[in-house]
């Protein structure tokens, strides 16, 4: 299980905030560093378009060409790059860091998360305490679970993380099918594809297709019974 080498998951060469990861011993350490990083680097300014009916908090940077659609709430603190779409009904919570050309989708909840350039959570997603790599796509209804049902500390590869919330680390160019759910602390490499309705956990190596096939049964039905 790769938990130290960011290059296994991400090409950070064109990401404006790659400095975020310099202080991380383990990849999941970004969760501890992210709030202070945003606080240090945030210069609140709205350079994009906020449509009527949207609410944007005071501690938000919105880059040029980005559009916030009606019914959206960006609570902040948040840094959102250029040419992003924040679609109707999206709740963008604290400590959200998005690069350029990112989609934060309709009826989605985002918080304590990093979106590399071109990543997309277009519809009905939950993304918390997670990183989406470059050009990652989450199918409609994808949920990146970040909290154990017990609420206890999460261990990764036998390491005590000191964290009760870790979502998913998803490598560049990966795509998860509709209604995929990842269990807390799921690590997914580059170029990974999952079937719809997948339940993912643990470590999934790069260049993999995850085929989860729920059984489908049919039986005769008499409408006159």
mmCIF file of N, CA and C in Angstrom, residues 33 80 131 189 192-193 196 211 213 224:
data_model
loop_
_atom_site.group_PDB
_atom_site.id
_atom_site.type_symbol
_atom_site.label_atom_id
_atom_site.label_comp_id
_atom_site.label_asym_id
_atom_site.label_seq_id
_atom_site.Cartn_x
_atom_site.Cartn_y
_atom_site.Cartn_z
ATOM 1 N N UNK A 33 -2.780 19.549 7.666
ATOM 2 C CA UNK A 33 -2.102 20.754 7.194
ATOM 3 C C UNK A 33 -3.039 21.707 6.453
ATOM 4 N N UNK A 80 -10.773 28.619 -4.782
ATOM 5 C CA UNK A 80 -11.281 27.983 -5.996
ATOM 6 C C UNK A 80 -10.633 28.670 -7.189
ATOM 7 N N UNK A 131 -8.725 13.711 -1.565
ATOM 8 C CA UNK A 131 -8.032 14.361 -2.677
ATOM 9 C C UNK A 131 -8.495 13.712 -3.973
ATOM 10 N N UNK A 189 -5.140 4.331 -7.054
ATOM 11 C CA UNK A 189 -4.050 4.821 -7.891
ATOM 12 C C UNK A 189 -4.522 5.551 -9.139
ATOM 13 N N UNK A 192 -7.624 4.304 -12.669
ATOM 14 C CA UNK A 192 -8.470 3.247 -12.111
ATOM 15 C C UNK A 192 -9.916 3.530 -12.497
ATOM 16 N N UNK A 193 -10.619 2.478 -12.874
ATOM 17 C CA UNK A 193 -12.024 2.598 -13.252
ATOM 18 C C UNK A 193 -12.838 1.603 -12.435
ATOM 19 N N UNK A 196 -20.299 0.810 -11.889
ATOM 20 C CA UNK A 196 -21.334 1.430 -11.055
ATOM 21 C C UNK A 196 -21.700 0.539 -9.871
ATOM 22 N N UNK A 211 -14.263 -4.519 -11.010
ATOM 23 C CA UNK A 211 -15.527 -5.055 -11.505
ATOM 24 C C UNK A 211 -16.326 -5.628 -10.336
ATOM 25 N N UNK A 213 -19.983 -6.811 -9.431
ATOM 26 C CA UNK A 213 -21.217 -7.163 -10.129
ATOM 27 C C UNK A 213 -22.256 -7.674 -9.132
ATOM 28 N N UNK A 224 -52.078 -11.433 -12.516
ATOM 29 C CA UNK A 224 -53.456 -11.746 -12.129
ATOM 30 C C UNK A 224 -53.563 -12.433 -10.773
#
